[in-house]
PDB file of C-alpha atoms in Angstrom:
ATOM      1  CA  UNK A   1     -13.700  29.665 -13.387  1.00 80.00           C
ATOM      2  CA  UNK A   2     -14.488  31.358 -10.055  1.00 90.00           C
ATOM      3  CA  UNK A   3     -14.587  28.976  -6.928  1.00 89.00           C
ATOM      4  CA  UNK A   4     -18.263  28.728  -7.065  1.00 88.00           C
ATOM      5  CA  UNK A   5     -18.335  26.633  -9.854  1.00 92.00           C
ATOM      6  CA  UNK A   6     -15.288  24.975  -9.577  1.00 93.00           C
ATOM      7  CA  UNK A   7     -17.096  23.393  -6.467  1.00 92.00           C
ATOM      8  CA  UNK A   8     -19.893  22.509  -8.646  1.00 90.00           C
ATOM      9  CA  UNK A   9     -17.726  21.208 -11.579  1.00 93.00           C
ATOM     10  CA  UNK A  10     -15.726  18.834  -8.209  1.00 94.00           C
ATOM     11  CA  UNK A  11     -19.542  17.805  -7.705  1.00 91.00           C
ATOM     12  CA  UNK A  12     -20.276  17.199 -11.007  1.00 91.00           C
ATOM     13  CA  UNK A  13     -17.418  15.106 -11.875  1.00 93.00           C
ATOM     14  CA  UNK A  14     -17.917  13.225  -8.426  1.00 91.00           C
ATOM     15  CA  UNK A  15     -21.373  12.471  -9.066  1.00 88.00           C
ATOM     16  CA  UNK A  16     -20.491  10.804 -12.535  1.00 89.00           C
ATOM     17  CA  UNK A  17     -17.657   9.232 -11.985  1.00 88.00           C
ATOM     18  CA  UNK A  18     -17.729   5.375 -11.804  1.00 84.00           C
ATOM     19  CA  UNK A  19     -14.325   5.279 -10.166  1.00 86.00           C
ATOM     20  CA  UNK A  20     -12.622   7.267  -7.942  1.00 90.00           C
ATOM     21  CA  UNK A  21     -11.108  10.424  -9.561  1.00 94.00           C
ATOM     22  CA  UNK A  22      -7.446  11.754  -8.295  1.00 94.00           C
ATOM     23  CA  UNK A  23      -6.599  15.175  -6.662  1.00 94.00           C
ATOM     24  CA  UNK A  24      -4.504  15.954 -10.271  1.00 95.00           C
ATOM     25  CA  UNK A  25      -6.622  14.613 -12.580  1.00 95.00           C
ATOM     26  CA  UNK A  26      -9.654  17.380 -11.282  1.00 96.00           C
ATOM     27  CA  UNK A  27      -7.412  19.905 -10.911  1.00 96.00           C
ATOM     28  CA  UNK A  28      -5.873  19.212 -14.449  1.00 96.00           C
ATOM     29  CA  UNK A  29      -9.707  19.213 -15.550  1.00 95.00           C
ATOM     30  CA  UNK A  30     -10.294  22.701 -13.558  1.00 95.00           C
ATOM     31  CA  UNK A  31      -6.923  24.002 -14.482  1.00 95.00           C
ATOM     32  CA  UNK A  32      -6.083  24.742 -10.790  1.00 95.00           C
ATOM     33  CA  UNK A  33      -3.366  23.160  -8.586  1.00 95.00           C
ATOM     34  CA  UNK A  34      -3.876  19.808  -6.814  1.00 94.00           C
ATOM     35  CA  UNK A  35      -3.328  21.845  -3.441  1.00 95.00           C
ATOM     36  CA  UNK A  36      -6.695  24.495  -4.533  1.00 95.00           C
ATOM     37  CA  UNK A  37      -9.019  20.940  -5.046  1.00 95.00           C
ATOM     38  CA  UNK A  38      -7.615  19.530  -1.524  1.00 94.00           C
ATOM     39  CA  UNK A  39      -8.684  23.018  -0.315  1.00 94.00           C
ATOM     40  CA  UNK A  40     -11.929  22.470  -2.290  1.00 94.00           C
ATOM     41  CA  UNK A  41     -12.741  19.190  -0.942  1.00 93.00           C
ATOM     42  CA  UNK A  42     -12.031  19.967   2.563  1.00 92.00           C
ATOM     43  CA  UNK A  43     -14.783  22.883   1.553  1.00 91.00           C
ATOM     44  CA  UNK A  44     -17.470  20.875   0.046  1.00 90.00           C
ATOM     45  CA  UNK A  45     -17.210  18.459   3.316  1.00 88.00           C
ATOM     46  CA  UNK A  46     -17.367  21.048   6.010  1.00 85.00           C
ATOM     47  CA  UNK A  47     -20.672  22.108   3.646  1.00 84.00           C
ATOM     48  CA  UNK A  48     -21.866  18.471   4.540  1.00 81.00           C
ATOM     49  CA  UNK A  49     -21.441  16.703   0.934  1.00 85.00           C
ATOM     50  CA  UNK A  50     -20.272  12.821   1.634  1.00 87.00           C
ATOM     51  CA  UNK A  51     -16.945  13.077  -0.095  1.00 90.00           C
ATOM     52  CA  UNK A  52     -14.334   9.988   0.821  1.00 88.00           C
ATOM     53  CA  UNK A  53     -10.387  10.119   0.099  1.00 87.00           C
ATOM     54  CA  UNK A  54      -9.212   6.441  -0.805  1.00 84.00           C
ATOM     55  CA  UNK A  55      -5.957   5.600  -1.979  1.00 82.00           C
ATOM     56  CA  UNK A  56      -7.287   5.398  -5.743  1.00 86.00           C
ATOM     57  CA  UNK A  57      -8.523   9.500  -5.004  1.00 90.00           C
ATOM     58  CA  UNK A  58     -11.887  11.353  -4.546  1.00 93.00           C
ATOM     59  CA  UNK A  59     -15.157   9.855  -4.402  1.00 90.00           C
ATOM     60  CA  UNK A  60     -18.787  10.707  -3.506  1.00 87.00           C
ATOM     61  CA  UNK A  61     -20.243   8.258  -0.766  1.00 81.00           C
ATOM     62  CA  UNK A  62     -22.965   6.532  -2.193  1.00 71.00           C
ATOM     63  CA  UNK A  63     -25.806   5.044  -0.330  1.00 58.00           C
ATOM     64  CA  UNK A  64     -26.890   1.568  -0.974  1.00 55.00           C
ATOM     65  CA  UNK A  65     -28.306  -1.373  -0.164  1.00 50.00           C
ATOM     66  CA  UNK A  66     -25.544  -3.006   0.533  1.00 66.00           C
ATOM     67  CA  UNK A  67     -24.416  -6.839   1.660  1.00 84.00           C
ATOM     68  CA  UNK A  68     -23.350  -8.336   4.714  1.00 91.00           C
ATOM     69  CA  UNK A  69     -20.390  -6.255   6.719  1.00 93.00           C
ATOM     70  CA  UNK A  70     -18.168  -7.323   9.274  1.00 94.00           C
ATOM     71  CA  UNK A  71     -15.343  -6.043  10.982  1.00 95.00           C
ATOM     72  CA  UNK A  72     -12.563  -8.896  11.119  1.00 95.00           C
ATOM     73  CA  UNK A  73      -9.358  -9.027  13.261  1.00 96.00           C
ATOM     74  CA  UNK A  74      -6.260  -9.668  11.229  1.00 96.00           C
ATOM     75  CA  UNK A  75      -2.312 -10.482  12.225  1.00 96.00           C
ATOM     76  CA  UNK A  76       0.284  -9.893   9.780  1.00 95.00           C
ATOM     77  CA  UNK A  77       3.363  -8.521   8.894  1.00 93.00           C
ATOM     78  CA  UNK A  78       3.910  -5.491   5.835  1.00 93.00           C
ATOM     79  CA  UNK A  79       5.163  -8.253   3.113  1.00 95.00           C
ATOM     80  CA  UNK A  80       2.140 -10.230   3.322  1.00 97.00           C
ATOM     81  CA  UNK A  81      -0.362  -7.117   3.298  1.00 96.00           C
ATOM     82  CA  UNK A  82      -1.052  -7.722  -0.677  1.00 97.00           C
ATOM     83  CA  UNK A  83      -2.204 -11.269  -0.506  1.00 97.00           C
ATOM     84  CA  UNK A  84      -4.402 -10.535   2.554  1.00 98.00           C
ATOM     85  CA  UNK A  85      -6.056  -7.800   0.687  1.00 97.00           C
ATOM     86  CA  UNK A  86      -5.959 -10.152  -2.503  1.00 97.00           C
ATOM     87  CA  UNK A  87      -7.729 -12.950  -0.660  1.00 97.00           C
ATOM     88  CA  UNK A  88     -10.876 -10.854   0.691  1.00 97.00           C
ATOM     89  CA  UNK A  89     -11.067  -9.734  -2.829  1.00 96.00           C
ATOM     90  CA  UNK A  90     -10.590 -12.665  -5.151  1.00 96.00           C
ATOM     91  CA  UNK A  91     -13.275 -14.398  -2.438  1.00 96.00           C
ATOM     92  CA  UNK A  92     -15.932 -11.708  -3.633  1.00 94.00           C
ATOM     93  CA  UNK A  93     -15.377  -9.127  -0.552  1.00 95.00           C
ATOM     94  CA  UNK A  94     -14.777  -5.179  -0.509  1.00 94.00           C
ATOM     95  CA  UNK A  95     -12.073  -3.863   1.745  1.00 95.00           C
ATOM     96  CA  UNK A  96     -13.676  -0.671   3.307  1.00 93.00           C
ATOM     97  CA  UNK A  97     -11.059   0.396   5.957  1.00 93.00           C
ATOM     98  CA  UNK A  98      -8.249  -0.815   8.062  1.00 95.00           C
ATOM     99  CA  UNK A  99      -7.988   0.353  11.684  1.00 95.00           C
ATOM    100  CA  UNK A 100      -5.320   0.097  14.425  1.00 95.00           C
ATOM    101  CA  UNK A 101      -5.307   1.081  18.035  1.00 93.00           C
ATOM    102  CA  UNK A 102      -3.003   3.250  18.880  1.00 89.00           C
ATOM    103  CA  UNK A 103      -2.328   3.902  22.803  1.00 87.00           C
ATOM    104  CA  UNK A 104      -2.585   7.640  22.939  1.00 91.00           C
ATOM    105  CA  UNK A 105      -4.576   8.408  19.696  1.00 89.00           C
ATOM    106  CA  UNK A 106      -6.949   5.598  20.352  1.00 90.00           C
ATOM    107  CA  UNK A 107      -8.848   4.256  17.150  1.00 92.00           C
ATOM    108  CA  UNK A 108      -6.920   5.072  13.832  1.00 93.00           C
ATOM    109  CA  UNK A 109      -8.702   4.148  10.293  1.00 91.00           C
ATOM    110  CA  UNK A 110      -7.662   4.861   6.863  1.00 91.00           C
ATOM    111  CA  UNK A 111      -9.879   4.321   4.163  1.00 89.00           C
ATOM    112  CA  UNK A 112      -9.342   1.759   1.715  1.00 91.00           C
ATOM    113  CA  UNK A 113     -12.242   1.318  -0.498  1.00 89.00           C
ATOM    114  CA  UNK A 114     -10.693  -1.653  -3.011  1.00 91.00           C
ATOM    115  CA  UNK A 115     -12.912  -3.803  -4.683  1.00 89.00           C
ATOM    116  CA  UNK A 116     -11.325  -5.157  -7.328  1.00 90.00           C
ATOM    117  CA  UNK A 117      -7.569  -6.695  -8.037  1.00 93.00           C
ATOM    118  CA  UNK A 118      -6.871  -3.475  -9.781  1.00 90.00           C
ATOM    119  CA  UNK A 119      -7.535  -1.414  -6.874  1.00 90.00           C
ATOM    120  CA  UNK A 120      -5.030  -3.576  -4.886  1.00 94.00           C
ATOM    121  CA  UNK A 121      -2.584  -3.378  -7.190  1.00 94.00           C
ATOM    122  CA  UNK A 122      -2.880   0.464  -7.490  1.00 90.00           C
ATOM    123  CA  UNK A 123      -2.804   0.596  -3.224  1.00 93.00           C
ATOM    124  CA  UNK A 124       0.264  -1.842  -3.079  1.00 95.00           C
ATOM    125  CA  UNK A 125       1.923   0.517  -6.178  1.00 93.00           C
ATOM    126  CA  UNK A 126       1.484   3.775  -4.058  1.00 91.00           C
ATOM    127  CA  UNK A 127       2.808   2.608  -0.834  1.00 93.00           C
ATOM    128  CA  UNK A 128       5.738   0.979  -2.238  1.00 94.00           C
ATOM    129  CA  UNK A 129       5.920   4.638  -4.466  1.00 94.00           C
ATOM    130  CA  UNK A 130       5.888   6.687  -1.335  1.00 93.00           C
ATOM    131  CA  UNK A 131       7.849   3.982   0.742  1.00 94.00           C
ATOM    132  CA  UNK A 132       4.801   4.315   3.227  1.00 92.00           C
ATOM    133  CA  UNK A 133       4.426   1.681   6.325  1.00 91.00           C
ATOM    134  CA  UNK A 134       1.142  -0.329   6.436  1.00 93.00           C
ATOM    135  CA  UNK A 135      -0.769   1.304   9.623  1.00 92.00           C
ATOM    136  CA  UNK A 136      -0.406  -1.803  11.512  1.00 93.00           C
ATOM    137  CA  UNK A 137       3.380  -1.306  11.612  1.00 93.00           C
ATOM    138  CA  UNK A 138       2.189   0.685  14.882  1.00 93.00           C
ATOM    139  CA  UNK A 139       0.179  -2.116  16.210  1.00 94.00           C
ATOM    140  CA  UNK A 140       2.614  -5.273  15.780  1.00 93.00           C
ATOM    141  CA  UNK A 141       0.392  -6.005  13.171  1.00 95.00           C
ATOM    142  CA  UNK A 142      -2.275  -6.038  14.578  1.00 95.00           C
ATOM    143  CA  UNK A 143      -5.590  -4.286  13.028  1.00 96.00           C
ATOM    144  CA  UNK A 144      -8.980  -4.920  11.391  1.00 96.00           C
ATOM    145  CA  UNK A 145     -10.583  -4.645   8.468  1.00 96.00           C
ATOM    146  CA  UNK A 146     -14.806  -3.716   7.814  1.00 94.00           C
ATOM    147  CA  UNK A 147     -15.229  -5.928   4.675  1.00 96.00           C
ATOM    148  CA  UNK A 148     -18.477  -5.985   2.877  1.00 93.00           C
ATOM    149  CA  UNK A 149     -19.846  -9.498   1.051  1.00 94.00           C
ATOM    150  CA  UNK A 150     -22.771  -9.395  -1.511  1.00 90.00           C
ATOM    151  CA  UNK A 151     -24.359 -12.647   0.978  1.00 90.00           C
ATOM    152  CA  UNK A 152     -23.728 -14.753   3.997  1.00 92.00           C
ATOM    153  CA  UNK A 153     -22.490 -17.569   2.209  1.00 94.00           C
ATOM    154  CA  UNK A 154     -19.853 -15.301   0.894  1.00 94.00           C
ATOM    155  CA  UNK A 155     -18.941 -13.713   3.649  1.00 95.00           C
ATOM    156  CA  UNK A 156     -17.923 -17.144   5.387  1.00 96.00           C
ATOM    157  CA  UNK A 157     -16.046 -18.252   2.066  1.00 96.00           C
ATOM    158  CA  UNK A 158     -14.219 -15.050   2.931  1.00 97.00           C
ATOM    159  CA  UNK A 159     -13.556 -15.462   6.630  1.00 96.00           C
ATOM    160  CA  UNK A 160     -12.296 -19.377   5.997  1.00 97.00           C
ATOM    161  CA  UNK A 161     -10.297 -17.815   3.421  1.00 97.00           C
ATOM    162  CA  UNK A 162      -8.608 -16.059   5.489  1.00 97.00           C
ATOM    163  CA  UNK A 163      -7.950 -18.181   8.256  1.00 97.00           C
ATOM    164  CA  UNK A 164      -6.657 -21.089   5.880  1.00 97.00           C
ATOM    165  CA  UNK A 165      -3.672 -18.279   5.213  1.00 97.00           C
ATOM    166  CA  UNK A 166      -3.800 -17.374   8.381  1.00 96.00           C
ATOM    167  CA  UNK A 167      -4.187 -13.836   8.828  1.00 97.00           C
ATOM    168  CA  UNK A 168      -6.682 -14.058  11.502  1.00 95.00           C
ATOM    169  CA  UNK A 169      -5.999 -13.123  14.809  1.00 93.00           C
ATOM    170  CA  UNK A 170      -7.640 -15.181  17.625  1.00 81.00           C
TER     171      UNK A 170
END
């Protein structure tokens, strides 16, 4: 398949998908390397389609309406990462993105996108996989989190949630 329609097989796929869909599993489908979809991907953004990376793999950004967001200031070391992300979920929240500030890159955000105990699970599996640092080792643990709540009333179950654990940072 020529890299026209591999594109619009990526897009395809994408646009179906109910989950995110990993750099191997397309390129198994396309019968290309992992590297050639990256490549493709980094194409079909620069062409302006809304494709996110999160750590579960490719997505299309949907639009929606969507619930209540709020960015929320956490404090916490690495061990305690799962049952922070744990507690906004089980509470009825989506983790978006965590961000640190970093004093010469300024602003520094990696998608998350979890919404479910699975996707936690699957995020905790590949750092400890890849023996990757949360971002806020660079911050003394310091970072936030845009979390999304269907209502009001569950965003605050959220928040007190959080500070009864006490990962909020005042």
């Amino acid at each position: 398949m020529n890299t026209s329609k591999r594109r619009l097989r990526i897009m395809e796929l994408l646009s179906r998908a109910n989950t995110p869909l990993t750099g191997s599993s397309l390129a198994d489908i396309c019968h290309v390397t992992r590297q050639i979809i990256v490549s493709d991907i980094a194409r079909l953004r620069a062409e302006g389609t809304p494709v996110i990376s999160t750590p579960q793999g490719y997505q299309l950004l949907r639009r929606h309406v969507s619930g209540i967001k709020r960015t929320i200031v956490c404090k916490h070391g690495q061990a305690e990462t799962e049952r922070e992300l744990l507690t906004i979920i089980k509470n009825g929240g989506t983790v978006h993105n965590v961000t640190v500030e970093h004093g010469v890159y300024g602003n520094l955000e990696g998608s998350l996108h979890l919404t479910s105990e699975n996707d936690v699970n699957r995020y905790m599996k590949r750092m400890k996989n890849t023996n990757a640092a949360v971002l806020s080792s660079i911050s003394g643990g310091i970072h936030t989190h845009l979390i999304e709540a269907p209502t009001a009333e569950i965003m605050e179950r959220i928040i007190k949630a959080l500070e009864k654990e006490g990962f909020l940072y005042s």
